[in-house]
mmCIF file of N, CA and C in Angstrom:
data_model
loop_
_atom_site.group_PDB
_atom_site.id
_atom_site.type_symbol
_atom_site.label_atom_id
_atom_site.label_comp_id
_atom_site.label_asym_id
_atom_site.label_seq_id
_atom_site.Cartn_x
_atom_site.Cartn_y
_atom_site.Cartn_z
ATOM 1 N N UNK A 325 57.607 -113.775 -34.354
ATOM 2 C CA UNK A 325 57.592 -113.287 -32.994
ATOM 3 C C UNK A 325 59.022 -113.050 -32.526
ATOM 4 N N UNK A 326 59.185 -112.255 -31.445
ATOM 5 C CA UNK A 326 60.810 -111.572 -31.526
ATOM 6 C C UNK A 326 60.985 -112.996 -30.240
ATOM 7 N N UNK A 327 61.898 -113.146 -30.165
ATOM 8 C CA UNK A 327 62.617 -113.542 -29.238
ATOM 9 C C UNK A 327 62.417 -113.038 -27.862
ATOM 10 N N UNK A 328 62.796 -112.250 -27.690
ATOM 11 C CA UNK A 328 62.346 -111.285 -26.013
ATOM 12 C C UNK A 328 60.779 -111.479 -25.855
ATOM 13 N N UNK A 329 60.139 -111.946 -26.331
ATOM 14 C CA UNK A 329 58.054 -111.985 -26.339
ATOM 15 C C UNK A 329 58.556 -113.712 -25.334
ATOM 16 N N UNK A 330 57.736 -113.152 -23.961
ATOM 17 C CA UNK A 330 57.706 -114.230 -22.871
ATOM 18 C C UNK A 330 56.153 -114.472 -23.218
ATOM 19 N N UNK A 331 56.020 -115.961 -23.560
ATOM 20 C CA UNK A 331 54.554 -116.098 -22.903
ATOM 21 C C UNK A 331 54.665 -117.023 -21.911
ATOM 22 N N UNK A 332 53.514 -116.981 -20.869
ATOM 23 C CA UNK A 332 53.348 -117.463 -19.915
ATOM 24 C C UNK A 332 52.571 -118.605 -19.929
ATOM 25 N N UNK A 333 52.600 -119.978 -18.886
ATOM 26 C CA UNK A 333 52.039 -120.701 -18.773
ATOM 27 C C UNK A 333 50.684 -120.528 -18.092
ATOM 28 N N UNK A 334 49.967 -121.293 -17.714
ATOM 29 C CA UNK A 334 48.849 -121.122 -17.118
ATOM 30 C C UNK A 334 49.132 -121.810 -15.740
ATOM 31 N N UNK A 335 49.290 -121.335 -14.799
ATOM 32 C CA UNK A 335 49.496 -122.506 -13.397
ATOM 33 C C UNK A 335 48.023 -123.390 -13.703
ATOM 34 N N UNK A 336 48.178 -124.969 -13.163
ATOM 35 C CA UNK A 336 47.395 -125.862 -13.403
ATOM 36 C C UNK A 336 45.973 -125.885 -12.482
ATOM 37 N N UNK A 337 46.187 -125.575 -11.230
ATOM 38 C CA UNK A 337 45.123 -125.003 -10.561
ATOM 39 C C UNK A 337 44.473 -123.885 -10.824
ATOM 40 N N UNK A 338 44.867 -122.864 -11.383
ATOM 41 C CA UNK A 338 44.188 -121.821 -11.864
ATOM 42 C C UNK A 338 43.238 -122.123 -12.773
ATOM 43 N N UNK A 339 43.697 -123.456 -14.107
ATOM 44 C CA UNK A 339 43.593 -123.675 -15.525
ATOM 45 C C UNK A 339 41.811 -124.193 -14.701
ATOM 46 N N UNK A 340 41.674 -124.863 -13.722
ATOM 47 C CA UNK A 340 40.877 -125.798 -12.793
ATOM 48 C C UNK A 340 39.999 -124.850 -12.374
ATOM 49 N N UNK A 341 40.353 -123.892 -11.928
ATOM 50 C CA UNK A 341 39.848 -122.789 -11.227
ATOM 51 C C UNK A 341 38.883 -122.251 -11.829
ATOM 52 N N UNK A 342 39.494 -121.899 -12.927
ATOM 53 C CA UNK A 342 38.313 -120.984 -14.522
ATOM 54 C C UNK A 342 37.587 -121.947 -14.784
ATOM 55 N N UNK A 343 38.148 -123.400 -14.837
ATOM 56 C CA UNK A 343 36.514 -124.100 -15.205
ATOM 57 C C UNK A 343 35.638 -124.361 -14.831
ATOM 58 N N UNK A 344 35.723 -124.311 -13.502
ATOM 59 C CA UNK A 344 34.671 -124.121 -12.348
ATOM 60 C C UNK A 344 33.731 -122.907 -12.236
ATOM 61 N N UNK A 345 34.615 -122.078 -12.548
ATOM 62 C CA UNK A 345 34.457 -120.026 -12.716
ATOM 63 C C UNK A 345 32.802 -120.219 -13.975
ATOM 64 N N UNK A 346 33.614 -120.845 -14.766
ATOM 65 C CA UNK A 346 32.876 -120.985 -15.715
ATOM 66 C C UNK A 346 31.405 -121.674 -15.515
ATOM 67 N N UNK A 347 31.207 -122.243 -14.689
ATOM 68 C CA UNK A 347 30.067 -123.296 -14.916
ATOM 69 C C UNK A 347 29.436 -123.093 -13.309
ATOM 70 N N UNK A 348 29.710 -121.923 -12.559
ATOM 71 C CA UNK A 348 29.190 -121.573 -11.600
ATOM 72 C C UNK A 348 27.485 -121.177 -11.593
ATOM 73 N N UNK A 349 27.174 -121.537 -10.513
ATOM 74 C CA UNK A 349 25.639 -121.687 -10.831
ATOM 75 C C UNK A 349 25.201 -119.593 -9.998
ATOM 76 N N UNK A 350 26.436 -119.327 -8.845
ATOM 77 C CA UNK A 350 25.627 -117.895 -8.510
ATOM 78 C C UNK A 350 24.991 -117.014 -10.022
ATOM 79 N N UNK A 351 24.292 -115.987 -8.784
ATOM 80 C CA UNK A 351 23.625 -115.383 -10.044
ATOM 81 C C UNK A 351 24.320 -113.522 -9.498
ATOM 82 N N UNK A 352 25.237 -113.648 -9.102
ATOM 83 C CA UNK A 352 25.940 -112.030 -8.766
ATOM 84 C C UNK A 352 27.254 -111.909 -9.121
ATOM 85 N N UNK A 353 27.793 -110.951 -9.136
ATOM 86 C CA UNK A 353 28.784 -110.847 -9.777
ATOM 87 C C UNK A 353 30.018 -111.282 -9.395
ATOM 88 N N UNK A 354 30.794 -111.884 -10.337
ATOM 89 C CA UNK A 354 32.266 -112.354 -8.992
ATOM 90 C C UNK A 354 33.431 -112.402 -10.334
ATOM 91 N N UNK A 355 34.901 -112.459 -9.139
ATOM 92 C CA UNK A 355 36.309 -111.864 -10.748
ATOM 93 C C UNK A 355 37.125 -112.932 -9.661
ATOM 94 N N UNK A 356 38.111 -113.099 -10.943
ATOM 95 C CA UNK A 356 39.780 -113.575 -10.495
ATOM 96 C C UNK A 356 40.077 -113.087 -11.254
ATOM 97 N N UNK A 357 41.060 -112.863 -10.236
ATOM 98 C CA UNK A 357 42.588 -111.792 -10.766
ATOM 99 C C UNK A 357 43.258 -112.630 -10.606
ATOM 100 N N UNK A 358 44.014 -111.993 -11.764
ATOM 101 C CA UNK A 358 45.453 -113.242 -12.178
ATOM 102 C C UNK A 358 46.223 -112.329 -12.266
ATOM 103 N N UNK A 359 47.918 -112.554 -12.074
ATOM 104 C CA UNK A 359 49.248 -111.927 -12.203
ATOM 105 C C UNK A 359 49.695 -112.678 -12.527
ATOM 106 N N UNK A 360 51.169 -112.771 -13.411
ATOM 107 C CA UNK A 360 52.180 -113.497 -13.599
ATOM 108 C C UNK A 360 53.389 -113.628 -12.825
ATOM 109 N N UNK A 361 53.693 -114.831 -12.494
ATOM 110 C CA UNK A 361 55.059 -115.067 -11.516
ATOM 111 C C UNK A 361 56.354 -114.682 -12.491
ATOM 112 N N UNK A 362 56.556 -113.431 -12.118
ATOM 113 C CA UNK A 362 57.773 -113.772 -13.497
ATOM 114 C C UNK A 362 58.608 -114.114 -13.540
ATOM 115 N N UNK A 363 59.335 -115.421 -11.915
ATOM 116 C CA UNK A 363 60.266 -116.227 -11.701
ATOM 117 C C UNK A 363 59.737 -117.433 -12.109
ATOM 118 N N UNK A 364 58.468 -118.028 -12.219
ATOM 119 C CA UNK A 364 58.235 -118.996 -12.683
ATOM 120 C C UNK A 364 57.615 -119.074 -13.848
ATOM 121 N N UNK A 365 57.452 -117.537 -14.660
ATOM 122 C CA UNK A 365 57.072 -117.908 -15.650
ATOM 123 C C UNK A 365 55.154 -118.381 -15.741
ATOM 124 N N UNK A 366 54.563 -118.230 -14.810
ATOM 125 C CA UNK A 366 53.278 -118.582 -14.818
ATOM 126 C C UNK A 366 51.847 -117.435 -14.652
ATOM 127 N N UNK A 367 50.579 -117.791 -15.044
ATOM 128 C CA UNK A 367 50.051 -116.931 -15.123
ATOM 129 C C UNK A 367 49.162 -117.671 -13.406
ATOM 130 N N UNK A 368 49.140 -116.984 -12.475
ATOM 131 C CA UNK A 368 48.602 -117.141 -10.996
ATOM 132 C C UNK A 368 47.531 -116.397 -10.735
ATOM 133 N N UNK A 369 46.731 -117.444 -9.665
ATOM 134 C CA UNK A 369 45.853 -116.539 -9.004
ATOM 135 C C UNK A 369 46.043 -115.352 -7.982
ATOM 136 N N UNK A 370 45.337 -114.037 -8.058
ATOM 137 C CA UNK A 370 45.533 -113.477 -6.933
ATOM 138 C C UNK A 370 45.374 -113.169 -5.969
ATOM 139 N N UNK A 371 43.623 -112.683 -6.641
ATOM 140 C CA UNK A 371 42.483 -113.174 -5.746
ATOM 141 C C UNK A 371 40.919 -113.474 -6.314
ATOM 142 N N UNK A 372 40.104 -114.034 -5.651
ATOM 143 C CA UNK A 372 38.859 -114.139 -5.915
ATOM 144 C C UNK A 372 38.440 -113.165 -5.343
ATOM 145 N N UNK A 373 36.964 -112.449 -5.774
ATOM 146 C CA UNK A 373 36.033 -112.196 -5.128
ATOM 147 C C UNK A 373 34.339 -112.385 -5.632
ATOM 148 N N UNK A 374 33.193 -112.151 -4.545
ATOM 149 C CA UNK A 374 31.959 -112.418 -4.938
ATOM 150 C C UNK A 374 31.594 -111.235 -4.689
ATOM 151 N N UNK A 375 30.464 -110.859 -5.300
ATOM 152 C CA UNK A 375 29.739 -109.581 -5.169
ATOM 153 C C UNK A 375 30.202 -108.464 -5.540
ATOM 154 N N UNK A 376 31.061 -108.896 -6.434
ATOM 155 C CA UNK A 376 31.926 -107.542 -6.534
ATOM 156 C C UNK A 376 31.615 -106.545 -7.976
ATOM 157 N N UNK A 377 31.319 -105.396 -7.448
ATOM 158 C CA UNK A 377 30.602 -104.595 -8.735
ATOM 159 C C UNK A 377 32.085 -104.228 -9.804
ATOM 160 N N UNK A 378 31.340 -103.274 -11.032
ATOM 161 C CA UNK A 378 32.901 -103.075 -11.218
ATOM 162 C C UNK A 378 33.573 -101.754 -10.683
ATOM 163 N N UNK A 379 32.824 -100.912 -9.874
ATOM 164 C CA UNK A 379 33.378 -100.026 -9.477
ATOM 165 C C UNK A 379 34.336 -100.484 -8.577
ATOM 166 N N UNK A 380 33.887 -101.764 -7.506
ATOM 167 C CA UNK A 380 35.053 -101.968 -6.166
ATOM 168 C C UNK A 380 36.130 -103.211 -6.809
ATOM 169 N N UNK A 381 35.817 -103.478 -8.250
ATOM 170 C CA UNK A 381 37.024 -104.298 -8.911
ATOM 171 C C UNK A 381 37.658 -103.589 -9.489
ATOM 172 N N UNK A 382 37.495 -102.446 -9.739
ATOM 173 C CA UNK A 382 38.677 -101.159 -10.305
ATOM 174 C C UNK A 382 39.519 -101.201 -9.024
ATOM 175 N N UNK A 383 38.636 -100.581 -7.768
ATOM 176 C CA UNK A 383 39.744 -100.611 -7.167
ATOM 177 C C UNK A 383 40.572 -101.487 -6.139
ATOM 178 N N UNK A 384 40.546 -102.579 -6.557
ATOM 179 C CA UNK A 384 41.202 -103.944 -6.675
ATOM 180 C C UNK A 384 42.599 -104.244 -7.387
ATOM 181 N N UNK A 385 42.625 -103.081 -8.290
ATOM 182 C CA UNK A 385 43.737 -103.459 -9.447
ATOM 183 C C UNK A 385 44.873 -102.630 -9.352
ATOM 184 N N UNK A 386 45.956 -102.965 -9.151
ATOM 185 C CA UNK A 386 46.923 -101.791 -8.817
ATOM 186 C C UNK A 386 47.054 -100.891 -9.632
ATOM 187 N N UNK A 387 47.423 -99.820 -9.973
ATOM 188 C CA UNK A 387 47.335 -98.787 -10.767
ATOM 189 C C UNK A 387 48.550 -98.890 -11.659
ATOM 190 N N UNK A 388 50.032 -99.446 -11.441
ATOM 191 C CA UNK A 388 50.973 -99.642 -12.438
ATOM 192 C C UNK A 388 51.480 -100.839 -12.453
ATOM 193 N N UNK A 389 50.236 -101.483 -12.232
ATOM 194 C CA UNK A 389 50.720 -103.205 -12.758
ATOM 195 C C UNK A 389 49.731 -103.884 -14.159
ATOM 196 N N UNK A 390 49.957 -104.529 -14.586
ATOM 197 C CA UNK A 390 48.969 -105.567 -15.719
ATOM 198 C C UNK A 390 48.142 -106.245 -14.813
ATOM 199 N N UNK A 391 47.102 -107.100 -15.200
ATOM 200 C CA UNK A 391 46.518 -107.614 -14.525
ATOM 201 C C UNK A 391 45.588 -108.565 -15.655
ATOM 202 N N UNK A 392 45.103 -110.150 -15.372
ATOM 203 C CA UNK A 392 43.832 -110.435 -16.012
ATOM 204 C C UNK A 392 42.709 -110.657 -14.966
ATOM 205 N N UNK A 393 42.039 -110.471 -15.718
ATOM 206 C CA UNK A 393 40.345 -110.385 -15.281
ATOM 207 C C UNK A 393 39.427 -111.289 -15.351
ATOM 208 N N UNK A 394 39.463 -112.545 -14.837
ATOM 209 C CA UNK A 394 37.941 -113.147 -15.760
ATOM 210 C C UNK A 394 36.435 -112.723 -14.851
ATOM 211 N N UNK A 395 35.345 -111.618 -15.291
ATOM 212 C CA UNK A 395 34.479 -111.475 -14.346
ATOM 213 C C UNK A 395 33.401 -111.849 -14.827
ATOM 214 N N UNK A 396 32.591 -112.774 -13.914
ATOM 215 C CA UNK A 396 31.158 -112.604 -14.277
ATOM 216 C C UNK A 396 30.485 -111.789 -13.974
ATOM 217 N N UNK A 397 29.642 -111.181 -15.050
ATOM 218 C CA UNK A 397 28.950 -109.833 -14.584
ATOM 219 C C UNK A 397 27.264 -110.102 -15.008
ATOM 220 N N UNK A 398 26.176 -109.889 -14.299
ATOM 221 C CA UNK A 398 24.963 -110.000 -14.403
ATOM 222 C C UNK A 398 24.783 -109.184 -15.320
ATOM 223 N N UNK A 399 24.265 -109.266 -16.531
ATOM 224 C CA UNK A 399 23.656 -107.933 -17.639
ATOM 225 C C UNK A 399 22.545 -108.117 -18.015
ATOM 226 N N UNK A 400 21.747 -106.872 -17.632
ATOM 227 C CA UNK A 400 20.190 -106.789 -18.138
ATOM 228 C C UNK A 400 20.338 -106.689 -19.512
ATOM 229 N N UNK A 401 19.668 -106.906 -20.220
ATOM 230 C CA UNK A 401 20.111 -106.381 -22.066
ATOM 231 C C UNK A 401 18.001 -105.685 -21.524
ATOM 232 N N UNK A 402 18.391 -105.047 -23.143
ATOM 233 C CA UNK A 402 17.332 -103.855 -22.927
ATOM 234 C C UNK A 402 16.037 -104.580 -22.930
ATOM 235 N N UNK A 403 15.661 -105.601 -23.624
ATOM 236 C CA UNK A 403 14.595 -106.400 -23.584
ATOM 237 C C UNK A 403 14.177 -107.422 -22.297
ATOM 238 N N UNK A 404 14.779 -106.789 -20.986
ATOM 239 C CA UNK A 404 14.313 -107.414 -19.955
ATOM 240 C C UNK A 404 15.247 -108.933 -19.529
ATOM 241 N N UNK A 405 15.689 -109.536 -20.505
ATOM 242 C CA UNK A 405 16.258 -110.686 -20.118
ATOM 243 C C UNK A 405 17.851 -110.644 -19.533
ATOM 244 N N UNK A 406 18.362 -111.380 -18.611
ATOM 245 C CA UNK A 406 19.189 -111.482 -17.993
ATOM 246 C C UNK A 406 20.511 -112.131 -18.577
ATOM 247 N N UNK A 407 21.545 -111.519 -18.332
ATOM 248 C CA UNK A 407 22.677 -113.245 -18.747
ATOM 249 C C UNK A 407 23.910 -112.553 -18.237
ATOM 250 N N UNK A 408 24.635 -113.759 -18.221
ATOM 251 C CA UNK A 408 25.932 -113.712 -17.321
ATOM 252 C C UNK A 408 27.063 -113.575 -18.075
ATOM 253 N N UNK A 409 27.270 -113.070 -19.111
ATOM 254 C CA UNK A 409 28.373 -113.513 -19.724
ATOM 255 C C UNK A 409 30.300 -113.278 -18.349
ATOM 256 N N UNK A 410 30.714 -114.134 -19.377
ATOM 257 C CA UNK A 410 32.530 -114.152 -18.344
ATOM 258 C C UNK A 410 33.038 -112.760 -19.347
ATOM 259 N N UNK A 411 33.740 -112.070 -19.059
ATOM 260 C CA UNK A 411 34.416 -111.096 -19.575
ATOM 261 C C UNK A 411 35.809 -111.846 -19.513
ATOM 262 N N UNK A 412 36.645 -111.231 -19.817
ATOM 263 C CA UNK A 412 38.229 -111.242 -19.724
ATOM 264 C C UNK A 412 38.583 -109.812 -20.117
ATOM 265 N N UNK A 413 38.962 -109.339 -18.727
ATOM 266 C CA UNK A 413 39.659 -107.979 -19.298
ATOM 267 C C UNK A 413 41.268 -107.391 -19.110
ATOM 268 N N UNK A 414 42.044 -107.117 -19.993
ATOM 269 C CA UNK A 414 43.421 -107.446 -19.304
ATOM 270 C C UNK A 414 43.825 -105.909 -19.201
ATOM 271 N N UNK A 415 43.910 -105.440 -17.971
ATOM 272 C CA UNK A 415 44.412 -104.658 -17.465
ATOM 273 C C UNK A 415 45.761 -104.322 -17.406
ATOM 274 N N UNK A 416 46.167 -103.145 -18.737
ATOM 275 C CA UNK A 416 47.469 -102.941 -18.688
ATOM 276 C C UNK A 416 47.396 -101.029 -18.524
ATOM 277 N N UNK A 417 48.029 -100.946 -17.465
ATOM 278 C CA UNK A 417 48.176 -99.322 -17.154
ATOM 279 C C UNK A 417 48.874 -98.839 -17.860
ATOM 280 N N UNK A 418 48.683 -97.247 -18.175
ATOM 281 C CA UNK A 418 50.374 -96.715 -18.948
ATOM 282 C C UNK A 418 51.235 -96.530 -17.063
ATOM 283 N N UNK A 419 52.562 -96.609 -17.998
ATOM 284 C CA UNK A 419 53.167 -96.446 -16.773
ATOM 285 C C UNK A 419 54.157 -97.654 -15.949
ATOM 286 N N UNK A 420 53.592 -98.669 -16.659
ATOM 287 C CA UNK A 420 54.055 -99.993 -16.571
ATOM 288 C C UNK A 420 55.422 -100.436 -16.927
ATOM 289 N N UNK A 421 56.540 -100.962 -16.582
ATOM 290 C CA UNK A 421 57.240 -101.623 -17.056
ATOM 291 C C UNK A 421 57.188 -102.027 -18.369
ATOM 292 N N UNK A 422 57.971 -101.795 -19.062
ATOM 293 C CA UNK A 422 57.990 -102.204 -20.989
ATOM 294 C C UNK A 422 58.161 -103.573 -20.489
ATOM 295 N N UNK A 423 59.076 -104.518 -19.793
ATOM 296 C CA UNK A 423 59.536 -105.798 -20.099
ATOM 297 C C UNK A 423 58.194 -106.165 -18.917
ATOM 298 N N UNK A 424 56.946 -105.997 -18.079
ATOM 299 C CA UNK A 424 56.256 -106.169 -17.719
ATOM 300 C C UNK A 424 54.699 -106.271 -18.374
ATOM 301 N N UNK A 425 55.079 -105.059 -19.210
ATOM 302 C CA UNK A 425 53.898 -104.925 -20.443
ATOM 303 C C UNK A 425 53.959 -105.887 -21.859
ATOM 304 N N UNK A 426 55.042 -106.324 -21.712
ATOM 305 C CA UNK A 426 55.291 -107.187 -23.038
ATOM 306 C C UNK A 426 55.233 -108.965 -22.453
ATOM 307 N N UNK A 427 55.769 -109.119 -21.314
ATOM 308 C CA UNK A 427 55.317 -110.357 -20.726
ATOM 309 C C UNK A 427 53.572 -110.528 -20.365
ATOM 310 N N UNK A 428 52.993 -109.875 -19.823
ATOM 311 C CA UNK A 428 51.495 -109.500 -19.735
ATOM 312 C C UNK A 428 51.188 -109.905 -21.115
ATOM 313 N N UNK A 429 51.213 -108.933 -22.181
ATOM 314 C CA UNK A 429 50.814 -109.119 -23.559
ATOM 315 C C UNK A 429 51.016 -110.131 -24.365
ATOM 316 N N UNK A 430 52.406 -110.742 -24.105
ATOM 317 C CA UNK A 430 52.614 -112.014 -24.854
ATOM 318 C C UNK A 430 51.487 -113.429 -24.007
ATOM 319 N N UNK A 431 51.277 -113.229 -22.864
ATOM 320 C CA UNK A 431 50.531 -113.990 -22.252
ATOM 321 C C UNK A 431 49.270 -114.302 -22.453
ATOM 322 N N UNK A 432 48.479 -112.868 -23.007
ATOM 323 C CA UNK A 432 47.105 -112.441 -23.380
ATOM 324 C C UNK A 432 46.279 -113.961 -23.845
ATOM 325 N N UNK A 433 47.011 -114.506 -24.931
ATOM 326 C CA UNK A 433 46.063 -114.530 -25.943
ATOM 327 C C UNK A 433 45.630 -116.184 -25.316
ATOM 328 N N UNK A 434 47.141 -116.961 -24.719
ATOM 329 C CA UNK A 434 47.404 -118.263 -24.363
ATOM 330 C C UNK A 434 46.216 -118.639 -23.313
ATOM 331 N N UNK A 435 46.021 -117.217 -22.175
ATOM 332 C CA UNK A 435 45.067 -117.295 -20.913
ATOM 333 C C UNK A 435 43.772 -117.273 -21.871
ATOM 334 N N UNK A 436 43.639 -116.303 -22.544
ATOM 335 C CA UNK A 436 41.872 -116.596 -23.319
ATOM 336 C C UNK A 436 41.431 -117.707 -24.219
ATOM 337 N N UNK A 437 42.562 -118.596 -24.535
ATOM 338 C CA UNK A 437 42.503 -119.693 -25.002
ATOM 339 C C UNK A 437 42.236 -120.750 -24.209
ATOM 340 N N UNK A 438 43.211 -120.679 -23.291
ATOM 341 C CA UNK A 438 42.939 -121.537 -21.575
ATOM 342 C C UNK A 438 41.475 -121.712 -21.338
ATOM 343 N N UNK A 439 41.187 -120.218 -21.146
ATOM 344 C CA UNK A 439 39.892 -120.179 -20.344
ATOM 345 C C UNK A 439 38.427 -119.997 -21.411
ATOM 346 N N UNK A 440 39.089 -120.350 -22.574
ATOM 347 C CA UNK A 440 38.142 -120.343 -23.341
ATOM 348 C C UNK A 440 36.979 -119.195 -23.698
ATOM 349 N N UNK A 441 37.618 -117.764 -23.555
ATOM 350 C CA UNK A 441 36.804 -116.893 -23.618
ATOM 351 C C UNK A 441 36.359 -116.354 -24.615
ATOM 352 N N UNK A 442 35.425 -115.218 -24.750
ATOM 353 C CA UNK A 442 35.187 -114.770 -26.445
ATOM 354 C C UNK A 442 34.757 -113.285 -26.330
ATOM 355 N N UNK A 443 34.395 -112.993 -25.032
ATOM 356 C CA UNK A 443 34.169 -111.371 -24.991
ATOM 357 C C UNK A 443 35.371 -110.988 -24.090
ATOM 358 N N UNK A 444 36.398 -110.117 -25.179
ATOM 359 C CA UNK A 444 38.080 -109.830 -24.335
ATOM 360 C C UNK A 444 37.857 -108.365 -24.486
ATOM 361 N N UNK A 445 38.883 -107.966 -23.274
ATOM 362 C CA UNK A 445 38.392 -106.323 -23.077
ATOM 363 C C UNK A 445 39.577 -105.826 -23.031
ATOM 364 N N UNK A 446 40.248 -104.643 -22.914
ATOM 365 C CA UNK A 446 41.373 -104.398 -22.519
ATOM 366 C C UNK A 446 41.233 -102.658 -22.104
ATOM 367 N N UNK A 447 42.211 -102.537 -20.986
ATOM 368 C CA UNK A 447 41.786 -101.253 -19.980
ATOM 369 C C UNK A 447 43.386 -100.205 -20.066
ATOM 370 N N UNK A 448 43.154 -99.606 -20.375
ATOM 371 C CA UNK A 448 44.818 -98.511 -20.135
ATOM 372 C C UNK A 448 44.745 -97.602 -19.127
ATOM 373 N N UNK A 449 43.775 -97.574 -18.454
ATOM 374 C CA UNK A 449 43.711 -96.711 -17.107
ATOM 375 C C UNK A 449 42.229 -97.013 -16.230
ATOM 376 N N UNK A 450 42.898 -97.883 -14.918
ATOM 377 C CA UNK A 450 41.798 -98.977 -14.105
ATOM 378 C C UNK A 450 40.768 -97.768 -14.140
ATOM 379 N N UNK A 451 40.979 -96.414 -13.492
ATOM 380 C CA UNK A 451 39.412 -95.805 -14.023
ATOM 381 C C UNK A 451 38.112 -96.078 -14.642
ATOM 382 N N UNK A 452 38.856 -96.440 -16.191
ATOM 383 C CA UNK A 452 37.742 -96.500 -17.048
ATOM 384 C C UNK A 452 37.246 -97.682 -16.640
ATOM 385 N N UNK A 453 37.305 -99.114 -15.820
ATOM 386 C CA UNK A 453 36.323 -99.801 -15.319
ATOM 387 C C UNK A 453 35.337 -99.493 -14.487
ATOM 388 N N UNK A 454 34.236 -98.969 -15.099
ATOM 389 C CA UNK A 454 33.350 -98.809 -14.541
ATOM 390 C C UNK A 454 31.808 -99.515 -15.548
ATOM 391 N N UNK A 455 30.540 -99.474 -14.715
ATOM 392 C CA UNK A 455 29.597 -100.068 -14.822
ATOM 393 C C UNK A 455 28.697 -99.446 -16.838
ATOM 394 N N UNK A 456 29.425 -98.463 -16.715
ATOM 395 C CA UNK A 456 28.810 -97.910 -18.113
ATOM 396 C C UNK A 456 29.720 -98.445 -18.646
ATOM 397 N N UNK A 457 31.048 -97.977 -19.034
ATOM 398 C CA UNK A 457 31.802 -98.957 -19.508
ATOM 399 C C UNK A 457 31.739 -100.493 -20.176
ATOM 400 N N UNK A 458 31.444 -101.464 -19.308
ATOM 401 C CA UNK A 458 31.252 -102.443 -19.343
ATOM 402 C C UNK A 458 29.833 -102.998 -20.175
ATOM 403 N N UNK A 459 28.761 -102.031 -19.546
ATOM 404 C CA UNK A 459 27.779 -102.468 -20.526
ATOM 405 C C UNK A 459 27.508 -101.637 -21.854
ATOM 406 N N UNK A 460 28.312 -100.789 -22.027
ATOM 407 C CA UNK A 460 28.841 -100.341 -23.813
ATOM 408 C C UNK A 460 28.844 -101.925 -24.025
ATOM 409 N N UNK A 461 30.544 -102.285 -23.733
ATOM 410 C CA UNK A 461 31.420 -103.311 -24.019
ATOM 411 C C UNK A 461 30.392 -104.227 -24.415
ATOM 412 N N UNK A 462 29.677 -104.773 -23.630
ATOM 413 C CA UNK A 462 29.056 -105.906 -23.630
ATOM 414 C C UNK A 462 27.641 -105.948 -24.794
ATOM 415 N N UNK A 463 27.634 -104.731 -25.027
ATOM 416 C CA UNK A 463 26.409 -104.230 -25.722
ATOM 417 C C UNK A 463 26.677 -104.735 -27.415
ATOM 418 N N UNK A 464 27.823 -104.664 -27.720
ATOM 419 C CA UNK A 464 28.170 -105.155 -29.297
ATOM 420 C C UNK A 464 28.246 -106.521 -29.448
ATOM 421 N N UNK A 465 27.555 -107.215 -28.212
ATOM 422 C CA UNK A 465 27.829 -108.854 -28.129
ATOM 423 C C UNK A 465 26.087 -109.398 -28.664
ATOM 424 N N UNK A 466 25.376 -108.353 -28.954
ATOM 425 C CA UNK A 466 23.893 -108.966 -28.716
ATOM 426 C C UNK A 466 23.746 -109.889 -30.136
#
């Protein structure tokens, strides 16, 4: 790994935050957004939300920043049954800062380890979050 590759910590309330995220009993859709402090070096909350589809969590995401994602999303699978899986999707725009895109990226892998995830997504233009999208994505998980 080069030298210049920042990874980031996990702030400790956040680390708290996802495990809760995780073991939430709603049954609708809800995200945290995370950014990195890049004076402290940490991966932070930005915001929560509930109900949030993925069309109005696209536009949630700034357009030339990185961003992580953990969302729960309700998915019908074709046989009628329901499930929630957590996504993690890390939102990196073109357009971005190189030393912004490489701190983001070196961070990636530490936050899905954190939060213990297993379906990881990654977006190069917030656009393509949308509801087809997502259940492609989610569709190679059956």
């Amino acid at each position: 790994m080069s030298e210049s590759l920042v990874v980031c910590d996990v702030d400790a309330e956040l680390v708290e935050k996802l495990k809760k995220f995780r073991f939430r009993k709603e049954t609708n859709n809800a995200a945290i957004i995370m950014k990195i402090d890049k004076d402290r070096r940490l991966v932070v909350l930005e915001e929560e939300h509930e109900g949030i589809s993925p069309d109005e969590l696209k536009d949630e995401l700034p357009e030339r920043q990185p961003r992580f994602i953990v969302y729960s999303y309700k998915y019908q699978h074709d046989d009628g049954r329901v499930s929630y899986p957590l996504c993690f999707i890390f939102s990196s725009p073109l357009g971005c800062k190189p030393e912004q895109q490489m701190m983001y990226a070196g961070s990636k892998n530490k936050l899905v380890q954190t939060a213990e995830l297993t379906k990881v997504f990654e977006i190069r233009n917030t656009e393509d979050l949308t509801e087809e999208w997502l259940t492609e994505k989610l569709g190679f998980f059956h």
